[in-house]
Short mmCIF file of C-alpha atoms in Angstrom, two decimals:
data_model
loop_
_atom_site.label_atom_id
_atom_site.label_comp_id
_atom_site.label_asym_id
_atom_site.label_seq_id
_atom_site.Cartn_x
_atom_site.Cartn_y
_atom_site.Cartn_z
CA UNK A 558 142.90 115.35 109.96
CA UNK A 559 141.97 113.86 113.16
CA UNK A 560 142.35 116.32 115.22
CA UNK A 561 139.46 118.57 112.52
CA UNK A 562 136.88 115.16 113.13
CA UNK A 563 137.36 115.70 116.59
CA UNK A 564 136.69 119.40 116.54
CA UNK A 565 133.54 118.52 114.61
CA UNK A 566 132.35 116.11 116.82
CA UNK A 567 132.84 118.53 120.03
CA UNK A 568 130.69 121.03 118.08
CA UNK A 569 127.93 118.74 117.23
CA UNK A 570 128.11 117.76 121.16
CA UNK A 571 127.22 121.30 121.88
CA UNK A 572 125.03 121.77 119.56
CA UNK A 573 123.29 118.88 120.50
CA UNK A 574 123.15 119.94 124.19
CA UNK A 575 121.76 123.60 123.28
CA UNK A 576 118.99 121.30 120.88
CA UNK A 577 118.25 119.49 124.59
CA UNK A 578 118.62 122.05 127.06
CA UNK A 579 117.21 125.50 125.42
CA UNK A 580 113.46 126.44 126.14
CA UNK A 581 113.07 128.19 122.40
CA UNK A 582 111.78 125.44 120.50
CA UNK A 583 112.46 127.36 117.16
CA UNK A 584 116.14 127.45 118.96
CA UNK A 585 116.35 123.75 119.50
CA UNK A 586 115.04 122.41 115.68
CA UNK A 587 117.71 124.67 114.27
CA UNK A 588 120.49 123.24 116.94
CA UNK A 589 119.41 119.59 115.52
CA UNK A 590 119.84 121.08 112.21
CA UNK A 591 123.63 122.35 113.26
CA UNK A 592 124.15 118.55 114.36
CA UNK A 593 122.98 117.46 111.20
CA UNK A 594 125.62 119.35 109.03
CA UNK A 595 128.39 119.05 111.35
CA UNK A 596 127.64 115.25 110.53
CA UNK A 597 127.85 115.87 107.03
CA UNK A 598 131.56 117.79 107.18
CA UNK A 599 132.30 115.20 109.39
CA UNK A 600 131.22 112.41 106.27
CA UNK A 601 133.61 114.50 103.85
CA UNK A 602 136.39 114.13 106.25
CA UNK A 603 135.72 110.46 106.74
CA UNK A 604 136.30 109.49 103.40
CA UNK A 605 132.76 109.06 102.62
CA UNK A 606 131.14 111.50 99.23
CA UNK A 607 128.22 109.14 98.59
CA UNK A 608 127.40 109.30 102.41
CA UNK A 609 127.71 112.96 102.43
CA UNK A 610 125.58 113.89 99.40
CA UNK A 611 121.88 112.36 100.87
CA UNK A 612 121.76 113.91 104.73
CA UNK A 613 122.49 117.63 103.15
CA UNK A 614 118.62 117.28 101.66
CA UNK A 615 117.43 115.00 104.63
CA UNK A 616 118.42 117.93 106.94
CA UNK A 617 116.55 120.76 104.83
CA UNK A 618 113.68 118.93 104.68
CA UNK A 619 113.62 117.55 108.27
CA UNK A 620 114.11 121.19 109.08
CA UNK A 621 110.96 122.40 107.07
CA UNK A 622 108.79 119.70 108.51
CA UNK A 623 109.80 120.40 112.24
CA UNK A 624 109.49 123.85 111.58
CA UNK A 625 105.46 123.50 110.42
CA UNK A 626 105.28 121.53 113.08
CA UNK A 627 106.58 123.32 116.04
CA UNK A 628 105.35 127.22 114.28
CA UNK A 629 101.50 126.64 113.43
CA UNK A 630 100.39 125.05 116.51
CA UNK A 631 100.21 128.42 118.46
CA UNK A 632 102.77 126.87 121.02
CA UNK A 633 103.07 127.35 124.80
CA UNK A 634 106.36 126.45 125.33
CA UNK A 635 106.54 124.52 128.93
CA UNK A 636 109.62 124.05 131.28
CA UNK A 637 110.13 121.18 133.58
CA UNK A 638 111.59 118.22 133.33
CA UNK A 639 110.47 114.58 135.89
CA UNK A 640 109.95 114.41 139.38
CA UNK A 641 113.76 114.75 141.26
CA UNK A 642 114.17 111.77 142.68
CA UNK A 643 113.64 110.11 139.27
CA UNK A 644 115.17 112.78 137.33
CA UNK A 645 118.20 111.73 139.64
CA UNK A 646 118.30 107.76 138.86
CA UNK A 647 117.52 108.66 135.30
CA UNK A 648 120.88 110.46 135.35
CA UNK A 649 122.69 107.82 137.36
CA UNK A 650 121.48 105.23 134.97
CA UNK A 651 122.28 107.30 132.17
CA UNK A 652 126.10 107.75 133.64
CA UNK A 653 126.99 104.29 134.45
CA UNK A 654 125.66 103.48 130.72
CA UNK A 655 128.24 105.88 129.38
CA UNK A 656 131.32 104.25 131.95
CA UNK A 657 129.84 101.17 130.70
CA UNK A 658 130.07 102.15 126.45
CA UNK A 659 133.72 103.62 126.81
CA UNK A 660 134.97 99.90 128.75
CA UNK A 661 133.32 98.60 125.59
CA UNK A 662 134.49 100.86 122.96
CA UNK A 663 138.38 100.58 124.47
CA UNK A 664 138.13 96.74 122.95
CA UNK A 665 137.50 97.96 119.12
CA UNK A 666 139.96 98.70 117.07
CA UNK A 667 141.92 101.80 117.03
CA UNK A 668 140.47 104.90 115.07
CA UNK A 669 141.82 105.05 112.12
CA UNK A 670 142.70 101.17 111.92
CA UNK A 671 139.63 99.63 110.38
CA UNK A 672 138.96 95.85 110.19
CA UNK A 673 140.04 96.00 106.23
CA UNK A 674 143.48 96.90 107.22
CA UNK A 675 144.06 94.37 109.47
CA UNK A 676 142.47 91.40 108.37
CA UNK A 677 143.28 89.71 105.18
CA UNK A 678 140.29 87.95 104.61
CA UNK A 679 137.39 90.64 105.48
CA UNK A 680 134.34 90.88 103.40
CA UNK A 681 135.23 94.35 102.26
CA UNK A 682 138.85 93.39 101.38
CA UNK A 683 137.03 91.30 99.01
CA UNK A 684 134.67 94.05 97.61
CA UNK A 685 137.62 96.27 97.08
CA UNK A 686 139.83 93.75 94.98
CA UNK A 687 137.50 92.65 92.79
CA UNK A 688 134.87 95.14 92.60
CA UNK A 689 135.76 96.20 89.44
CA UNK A 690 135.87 92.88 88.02
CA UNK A 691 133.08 91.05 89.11
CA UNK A 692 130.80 93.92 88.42
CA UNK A 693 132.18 96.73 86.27
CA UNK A 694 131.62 99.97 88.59
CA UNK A 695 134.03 101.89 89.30
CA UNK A 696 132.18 103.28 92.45
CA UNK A 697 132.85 101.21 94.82
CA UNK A 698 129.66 101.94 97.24
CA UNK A 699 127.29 101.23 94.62
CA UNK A 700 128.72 98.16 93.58
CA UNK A 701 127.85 96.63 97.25
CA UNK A 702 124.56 98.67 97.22
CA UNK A 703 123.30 97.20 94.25
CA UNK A 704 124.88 94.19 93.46
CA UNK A 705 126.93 92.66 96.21
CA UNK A 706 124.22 93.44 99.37
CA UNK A 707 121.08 94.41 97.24
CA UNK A 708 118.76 92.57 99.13
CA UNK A 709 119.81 95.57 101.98
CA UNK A 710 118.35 97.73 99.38
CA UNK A 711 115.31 95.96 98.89
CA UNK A 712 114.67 95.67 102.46
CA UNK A 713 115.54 99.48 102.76
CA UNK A 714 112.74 100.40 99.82
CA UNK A 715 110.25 97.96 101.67
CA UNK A 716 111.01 100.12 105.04
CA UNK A 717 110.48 103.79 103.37
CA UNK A 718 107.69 102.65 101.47
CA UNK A 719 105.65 101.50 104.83
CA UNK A 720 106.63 104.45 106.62
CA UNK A 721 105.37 106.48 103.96
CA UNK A 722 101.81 104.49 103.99
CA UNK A 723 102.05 104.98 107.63
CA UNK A 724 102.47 108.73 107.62
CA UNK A 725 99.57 109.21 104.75
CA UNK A 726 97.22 107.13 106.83
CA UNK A 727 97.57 108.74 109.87
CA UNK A 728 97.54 112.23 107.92
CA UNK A 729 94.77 111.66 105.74
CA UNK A 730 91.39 113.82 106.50
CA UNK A 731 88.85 111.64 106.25
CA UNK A 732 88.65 107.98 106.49
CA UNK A 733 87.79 106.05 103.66
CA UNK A 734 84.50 104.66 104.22
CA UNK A 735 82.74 103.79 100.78
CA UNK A 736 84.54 102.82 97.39
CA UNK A 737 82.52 104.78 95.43
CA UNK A 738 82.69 107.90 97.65
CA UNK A 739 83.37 110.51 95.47
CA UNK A 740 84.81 112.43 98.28
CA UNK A 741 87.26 109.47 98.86
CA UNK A 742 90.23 110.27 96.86
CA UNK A 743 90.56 113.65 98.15
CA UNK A 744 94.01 113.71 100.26
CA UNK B 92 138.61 109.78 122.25
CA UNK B 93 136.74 110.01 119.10
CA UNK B 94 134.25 107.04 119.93
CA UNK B 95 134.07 108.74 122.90
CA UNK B 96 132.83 111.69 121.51
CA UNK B 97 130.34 110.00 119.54
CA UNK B 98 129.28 107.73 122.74
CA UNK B 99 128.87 111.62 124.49
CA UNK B 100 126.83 112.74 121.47
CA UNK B 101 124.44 109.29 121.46
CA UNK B 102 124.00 109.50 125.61
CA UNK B 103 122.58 113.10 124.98
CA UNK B 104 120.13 111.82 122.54
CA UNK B 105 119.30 109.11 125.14
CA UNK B 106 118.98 111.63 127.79
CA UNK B 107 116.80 113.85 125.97
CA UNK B 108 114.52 110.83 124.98
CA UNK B 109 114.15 109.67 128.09
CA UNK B 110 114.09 112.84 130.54
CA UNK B 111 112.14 115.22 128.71
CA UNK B 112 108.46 115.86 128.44
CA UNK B 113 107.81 117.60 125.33
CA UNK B 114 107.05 115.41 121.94
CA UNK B 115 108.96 117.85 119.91
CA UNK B 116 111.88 117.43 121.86
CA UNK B 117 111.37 113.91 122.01
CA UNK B 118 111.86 113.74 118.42
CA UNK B 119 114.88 116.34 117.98
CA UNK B 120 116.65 113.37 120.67
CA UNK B 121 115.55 110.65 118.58
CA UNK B 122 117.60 112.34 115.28
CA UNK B 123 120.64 113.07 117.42
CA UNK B 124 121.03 109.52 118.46
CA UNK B 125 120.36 108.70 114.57
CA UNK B 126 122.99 110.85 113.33
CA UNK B 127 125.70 109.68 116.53
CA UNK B 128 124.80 105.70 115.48
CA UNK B 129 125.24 107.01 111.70
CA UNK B 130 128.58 108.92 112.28
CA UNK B 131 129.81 106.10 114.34
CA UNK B 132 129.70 103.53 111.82
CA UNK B 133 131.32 105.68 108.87
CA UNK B 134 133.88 105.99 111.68
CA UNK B 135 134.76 102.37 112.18
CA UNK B 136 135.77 102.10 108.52
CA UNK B 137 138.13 104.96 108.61
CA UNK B 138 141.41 104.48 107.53
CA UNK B 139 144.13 106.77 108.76
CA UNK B 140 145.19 109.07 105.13
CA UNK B 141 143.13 106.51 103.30
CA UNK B 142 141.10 107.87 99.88
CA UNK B 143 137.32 107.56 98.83
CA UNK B 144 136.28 103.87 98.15
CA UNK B 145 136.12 105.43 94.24
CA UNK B 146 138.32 104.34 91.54
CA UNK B 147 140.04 107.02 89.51
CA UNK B 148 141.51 106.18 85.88
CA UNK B 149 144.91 107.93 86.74
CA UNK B 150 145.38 105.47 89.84
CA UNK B 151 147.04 101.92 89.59
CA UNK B 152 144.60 99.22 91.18
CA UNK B 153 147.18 98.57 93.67
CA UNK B 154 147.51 102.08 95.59
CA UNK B 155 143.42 101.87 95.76
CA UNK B 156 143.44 99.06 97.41
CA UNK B 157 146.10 99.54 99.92
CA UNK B 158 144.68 103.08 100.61
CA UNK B 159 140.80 102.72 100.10
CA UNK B 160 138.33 103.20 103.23
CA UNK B 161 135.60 100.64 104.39
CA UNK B 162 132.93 100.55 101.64
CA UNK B 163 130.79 98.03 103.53
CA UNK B 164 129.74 100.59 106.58
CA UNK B 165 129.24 103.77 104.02
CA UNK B 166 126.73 101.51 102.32
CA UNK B 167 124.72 100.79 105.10
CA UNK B 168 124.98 104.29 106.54
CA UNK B 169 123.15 105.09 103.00
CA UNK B 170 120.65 103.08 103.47
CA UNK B 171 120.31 104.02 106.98
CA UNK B 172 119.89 107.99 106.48
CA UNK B 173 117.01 107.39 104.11
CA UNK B 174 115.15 105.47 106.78
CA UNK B 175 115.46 107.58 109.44
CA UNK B 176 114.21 110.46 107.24
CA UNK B 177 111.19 108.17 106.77
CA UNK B 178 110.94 107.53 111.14
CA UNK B 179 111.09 110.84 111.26
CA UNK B 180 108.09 111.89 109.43
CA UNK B 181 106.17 109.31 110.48
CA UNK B 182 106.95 110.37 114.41
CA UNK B 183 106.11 113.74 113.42
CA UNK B 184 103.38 112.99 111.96
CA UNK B 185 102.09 110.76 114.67
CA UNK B 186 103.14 114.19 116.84
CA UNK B 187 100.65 116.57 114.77
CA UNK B 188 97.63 114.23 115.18
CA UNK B 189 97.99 113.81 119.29
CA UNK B 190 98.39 117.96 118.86
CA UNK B 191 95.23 118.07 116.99
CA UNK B 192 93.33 115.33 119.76
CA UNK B 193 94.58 116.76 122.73
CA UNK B 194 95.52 120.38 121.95
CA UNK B 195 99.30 120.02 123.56
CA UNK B 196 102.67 118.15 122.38
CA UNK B 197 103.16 117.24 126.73
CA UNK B 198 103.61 113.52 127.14
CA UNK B 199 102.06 113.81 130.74
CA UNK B 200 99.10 115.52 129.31
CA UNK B 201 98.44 113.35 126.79
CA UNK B 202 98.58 110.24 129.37
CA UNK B 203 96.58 111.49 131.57
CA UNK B 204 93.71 111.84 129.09
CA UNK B 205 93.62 108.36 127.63
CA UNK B 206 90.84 106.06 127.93
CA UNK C 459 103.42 145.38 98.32
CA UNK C 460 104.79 144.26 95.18
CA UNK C 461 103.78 140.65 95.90
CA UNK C 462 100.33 140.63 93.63
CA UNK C 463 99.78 136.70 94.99
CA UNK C 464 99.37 137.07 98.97
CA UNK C 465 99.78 133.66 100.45
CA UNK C 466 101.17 131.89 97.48
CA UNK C 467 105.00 131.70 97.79
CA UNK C 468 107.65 134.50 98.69
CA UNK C 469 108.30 137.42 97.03
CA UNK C 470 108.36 137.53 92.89
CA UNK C 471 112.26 137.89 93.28
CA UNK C 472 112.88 134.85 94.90
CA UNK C 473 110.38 133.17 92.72
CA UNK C 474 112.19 134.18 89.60
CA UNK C 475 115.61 132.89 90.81
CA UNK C 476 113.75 129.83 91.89
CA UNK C 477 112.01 129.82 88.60
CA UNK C 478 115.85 129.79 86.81
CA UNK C 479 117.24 127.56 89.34
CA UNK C 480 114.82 124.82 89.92
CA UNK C 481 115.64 123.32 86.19
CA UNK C 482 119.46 123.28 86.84
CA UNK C 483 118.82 121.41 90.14
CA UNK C 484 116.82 118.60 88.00
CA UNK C 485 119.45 117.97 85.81
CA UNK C 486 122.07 117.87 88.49
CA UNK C 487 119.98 115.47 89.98
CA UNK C 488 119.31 113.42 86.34
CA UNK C 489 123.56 113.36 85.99
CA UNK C 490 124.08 112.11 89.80
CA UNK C 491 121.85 109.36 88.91
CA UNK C 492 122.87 108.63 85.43
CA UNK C 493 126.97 108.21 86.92
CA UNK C 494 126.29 107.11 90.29
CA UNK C 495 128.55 103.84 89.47
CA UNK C 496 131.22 105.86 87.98
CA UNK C 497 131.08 109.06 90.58
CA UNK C 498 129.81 109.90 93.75
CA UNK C 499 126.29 109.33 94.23
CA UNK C 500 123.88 107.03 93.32
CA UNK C 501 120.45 106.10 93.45
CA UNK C 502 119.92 107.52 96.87
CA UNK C 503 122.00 111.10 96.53
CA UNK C 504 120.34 111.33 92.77
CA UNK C 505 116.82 110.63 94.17
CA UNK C 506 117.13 113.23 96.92
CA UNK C 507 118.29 115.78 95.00
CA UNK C 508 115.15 115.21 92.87
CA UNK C 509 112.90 115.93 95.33
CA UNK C 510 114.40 118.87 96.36
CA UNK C 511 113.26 120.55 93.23
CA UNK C 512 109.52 119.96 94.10
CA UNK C 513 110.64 120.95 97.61
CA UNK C 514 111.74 124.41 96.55
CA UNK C 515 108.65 125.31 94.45
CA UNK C 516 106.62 124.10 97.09
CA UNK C 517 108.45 126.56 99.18
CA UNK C 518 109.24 129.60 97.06
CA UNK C 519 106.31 129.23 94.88
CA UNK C 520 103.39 127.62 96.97
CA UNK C 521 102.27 124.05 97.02
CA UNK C 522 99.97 124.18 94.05
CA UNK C 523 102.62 125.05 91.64
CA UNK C 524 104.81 121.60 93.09
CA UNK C 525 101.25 119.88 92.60
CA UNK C 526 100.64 120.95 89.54
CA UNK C 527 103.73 119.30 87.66
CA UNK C 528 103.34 116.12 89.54
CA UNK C 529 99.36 115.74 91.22
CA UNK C 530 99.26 113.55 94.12
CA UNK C 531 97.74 110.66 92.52
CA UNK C 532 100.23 110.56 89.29
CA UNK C 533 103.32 110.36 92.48
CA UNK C 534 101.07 107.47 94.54
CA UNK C 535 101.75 105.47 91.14
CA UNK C 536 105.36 106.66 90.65
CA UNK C 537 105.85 105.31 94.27
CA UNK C 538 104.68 101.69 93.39
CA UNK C 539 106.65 101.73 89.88
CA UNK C 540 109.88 102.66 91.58
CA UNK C 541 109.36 99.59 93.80
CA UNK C 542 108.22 97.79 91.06
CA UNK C 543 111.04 98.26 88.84
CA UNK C 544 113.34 97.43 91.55
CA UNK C 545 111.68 94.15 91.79
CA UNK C 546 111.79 93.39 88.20
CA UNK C 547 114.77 93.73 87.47
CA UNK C 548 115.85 91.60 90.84
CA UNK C 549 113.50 88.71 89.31
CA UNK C 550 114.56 88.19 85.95
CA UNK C 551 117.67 86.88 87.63
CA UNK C 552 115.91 84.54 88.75
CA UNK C 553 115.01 83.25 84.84
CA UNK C 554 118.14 80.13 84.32
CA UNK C 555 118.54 81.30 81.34
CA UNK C 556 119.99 84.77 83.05
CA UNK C 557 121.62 83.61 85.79
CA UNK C 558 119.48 81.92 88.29
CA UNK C 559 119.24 83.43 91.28
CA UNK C 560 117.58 86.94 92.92
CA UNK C 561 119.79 90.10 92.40
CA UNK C 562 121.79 88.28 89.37
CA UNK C 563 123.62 90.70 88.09
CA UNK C 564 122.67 89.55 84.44
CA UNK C 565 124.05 92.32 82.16
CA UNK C 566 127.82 92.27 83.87
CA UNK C 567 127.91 88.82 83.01
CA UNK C 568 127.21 88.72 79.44
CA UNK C 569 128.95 92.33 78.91
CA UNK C 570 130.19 94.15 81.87
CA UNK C 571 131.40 97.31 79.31
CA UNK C 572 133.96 99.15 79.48
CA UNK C 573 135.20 100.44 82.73
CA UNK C 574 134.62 104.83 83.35
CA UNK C 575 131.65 104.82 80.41
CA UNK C 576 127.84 105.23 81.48
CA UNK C 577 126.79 102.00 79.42
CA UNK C 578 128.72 99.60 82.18
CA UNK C 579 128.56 97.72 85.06
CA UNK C 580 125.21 96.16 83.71
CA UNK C 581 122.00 96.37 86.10
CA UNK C 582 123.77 98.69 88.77
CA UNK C 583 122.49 101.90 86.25
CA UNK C 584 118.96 100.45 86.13
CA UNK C 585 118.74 99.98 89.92
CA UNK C 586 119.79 103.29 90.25
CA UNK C 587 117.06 104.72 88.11
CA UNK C 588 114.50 102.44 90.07
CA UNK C 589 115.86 103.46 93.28
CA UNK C 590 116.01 107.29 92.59
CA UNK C 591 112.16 107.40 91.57
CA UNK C 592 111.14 105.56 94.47
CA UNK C 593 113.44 108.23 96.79
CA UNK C 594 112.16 111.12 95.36
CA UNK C 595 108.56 110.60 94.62
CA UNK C 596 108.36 109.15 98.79
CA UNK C 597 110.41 112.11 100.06
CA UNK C 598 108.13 114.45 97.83
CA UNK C 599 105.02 112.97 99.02
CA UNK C 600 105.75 112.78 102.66
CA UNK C 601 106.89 116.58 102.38
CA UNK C 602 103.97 117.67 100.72
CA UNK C 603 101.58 115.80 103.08
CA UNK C 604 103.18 117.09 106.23
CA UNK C 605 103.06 121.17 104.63
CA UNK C 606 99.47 120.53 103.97
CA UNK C 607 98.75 119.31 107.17
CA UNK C 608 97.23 122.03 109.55
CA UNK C 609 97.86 121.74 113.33
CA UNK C 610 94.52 122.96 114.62
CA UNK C 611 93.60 121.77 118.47
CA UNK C 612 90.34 119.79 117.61
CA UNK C 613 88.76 118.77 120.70
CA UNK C 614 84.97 118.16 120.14
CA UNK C 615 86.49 115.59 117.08
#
């Protein structure tokens, strides 16, 4: 089983590379889209239904939009990255980041040893126990979604609903300039 | 050598975001590192032949708990995915109306122009 | 050209399998929501699923048959009475008589149900509810904003 998560997560690094590196733009939104699912196999193998279920629509839709975006604007597709020398300490930078990130992921716990198997007294030990008791779903995701941590959930609807306002004010036609324009409403 | 993997997958994301010149591709970057952060934490509460964090009426309380995964980190990847898909569209659209002002999706273009 | 509608939607096949399909997904989506505490899924999973039935007749069928079953202003107020909902039912915890504090879960306390039936676990089903309208209506309203949206290079504007 480890070994098929690993094989996953080599194919979403290649995908994502071909989404970086190819010139085709259509090429590149479909790549992200590749990364997108192999993230969602990789959620079934992980143990994780309710995770997998959401990012299967996310990605269709993502695709569509990017799609719109990148088709209708009668694209010229342009090559070139920065200038070398920066192009060269970007890379650097970018290097000793990653050397950096493996020193620092060799002090978490093994894979496949979480923090709930070692500990006694972790947070989720306690949501698994008595899950069912204190709250009467069987489902043990919802039960800290709702109920346990549902003021993440609150914050998480305030967050989508201002991005949404965000994205309708900077996409509506016409700003809004009298109340009683009759014009006004129109999206 | 997993993390790793997902470390690789995040630095390309990083990479893209910060090397390339084109919005579009600006934004594909910005998902990957979203999906590498999202697969990441799902993978810290991974537990070697463990079972879905979701009670079945055939199963003694017992066996669930010693063979349940993390539910804590699967919530807040939940959460998380729904955001992003809200980033997203709000980058995009933020994307469409430079497109629209300055007639290209170049980030040196569109500097150059300001003011 | 069989297609009688140019520039509506796809091709009258693919809008009668669309036409058969799109009520199926809308009660899959209904059921993931209804048993997201006893199953897989949720709020979240039920709300996306939703939306994707606007998203397909928006894409098989054009956007004015996804606009006609839900206009644009009837899912601005859907957006707010997801949120709304959400909050309500987070505040009447706060009532002593209930419990006394945000997020109480009220209706576990006085009956928590029986465990594996839809009528338990107390507020977790009605947060679900709230949270799936707020999901879908936002995910249908950003998508049908963006498709609407044409990219035309403006530059006298």
């Amino acid at each position: 089983m480890l070994e098929l998560t690993g094989v996953l997560l080599l194919f979403m690094v290649m995908a994502a590379i071909i989404a970086i590196e190819t010139k085709d733009l259509l090429g590149a939104v479909i790549s992200v889209t590749a990364v997108g699912f192999g993230s969602i196999i990789a959620f079934f193998y992980l143990r994780a239904p309710d995770v997998a279920i959401v990012p299967i629509v996310v990605e269709v839709v993502v695709l569509v939009i990017l799609i719109r975006a990148t088709l209708r604007a009668g694209l010229k597709t342009f090559i070139g990255n920065r200038p070398f020398f920066g192009y060269l300490v970007t890379v650097a930078l970018l290097v000793v980041i990653f050397l950096a990130g493996i020193r620092v992921f060799g002090g978490l716990p093994a894979f496949g040893d979480p923090v709930v198997a070692r500990i006694p007294d972790a947070p989720a030990r306690a949501y698994i126990e008595s899950g069912l008791e204190d709250t009467g779903a069987t489902n043990v995701v919802t039960a800290v979604l709702l109920d346990y941590r549902a003021y993440d959930t609150l914050g998480e609807a305030t967050v989508l609903f201002t991005s949404i306002v965000g994205a309708v004010a900077i996409l509506r036609r016409k700003a809004r300039k009298k109340p009683s324009d009759p014009e006004a409403d129109e999206w | 050598m997993h993390y790793a993997l997902v470390l690789m997958l995040f630095m390309i994301g990083l990479y893209g975001v910060v090397v390339k010149r084109n919005l579009i591709k600006i934004i594909i970057s910005l998902i990957i590192m979203e999906t590498a952060v999202n697969v990441f934490i799902v993978m810290v509460g991974y537990r070697s032949g463990g079972m879905a964090p979701i009670m079945q009426q055939t199963m003694a309380t017992e066996t669930f708990i010693r063979n349940s995964v993390d539910p804590l980190p699967q919530a807040l990847v939940l959460t998380a995915i729904v955001i992003g898909l809200g980033v997203t569209a709000l980058t995009i659209s933020i994307a469409m109306r430079l497109y629209e002002r300055y007639g290209t999706y170049d980030v040196r273009e569109i500097r150059r122009l300001r003011g | 050209m069989v297609d009688l509608t140019p520039n509506r939607g796809m091709t009258p096949i693919v809008q009668t399998i669309a036409g058969w399909t799109k009520g199926l997904v809308f009660l899959f989506g209904i059921y993931i929501v209804l048993f997201g505490h006893i199953t897989p899924g949720g709020g979240f999973a039920g709300g996306v699923i939703l939306a994707l039935t606007f998203v397909l007749m928006t894409l098989c069928c054009g956007k004015e048959s996804a606009l006609r079953k839900m206009p644009m202003h009837i899912a601005a107020e859907l957006d707010s009475v997801g949120a709304l909902m959400f909050l309500v039912i987070a505040w009447l915890g706060v009532w002593s008589i209930l419990g006394g504090t945000f997020f109480t879960n009220y209706i576990a306390k006085w009956n928590r149900g029986l465990p594996y039936h839809i009528l338990s676990s107390g507020t977790i089903p009605l947060c679900n509810i709230a949270i799936a309208v707020k999901v879908a209506v936002s995910l249908f309203l950003v998508f049908t904003l963006l498709v609407m949206t044409r990219v035309i290079h403006k530059p006298n504007e």
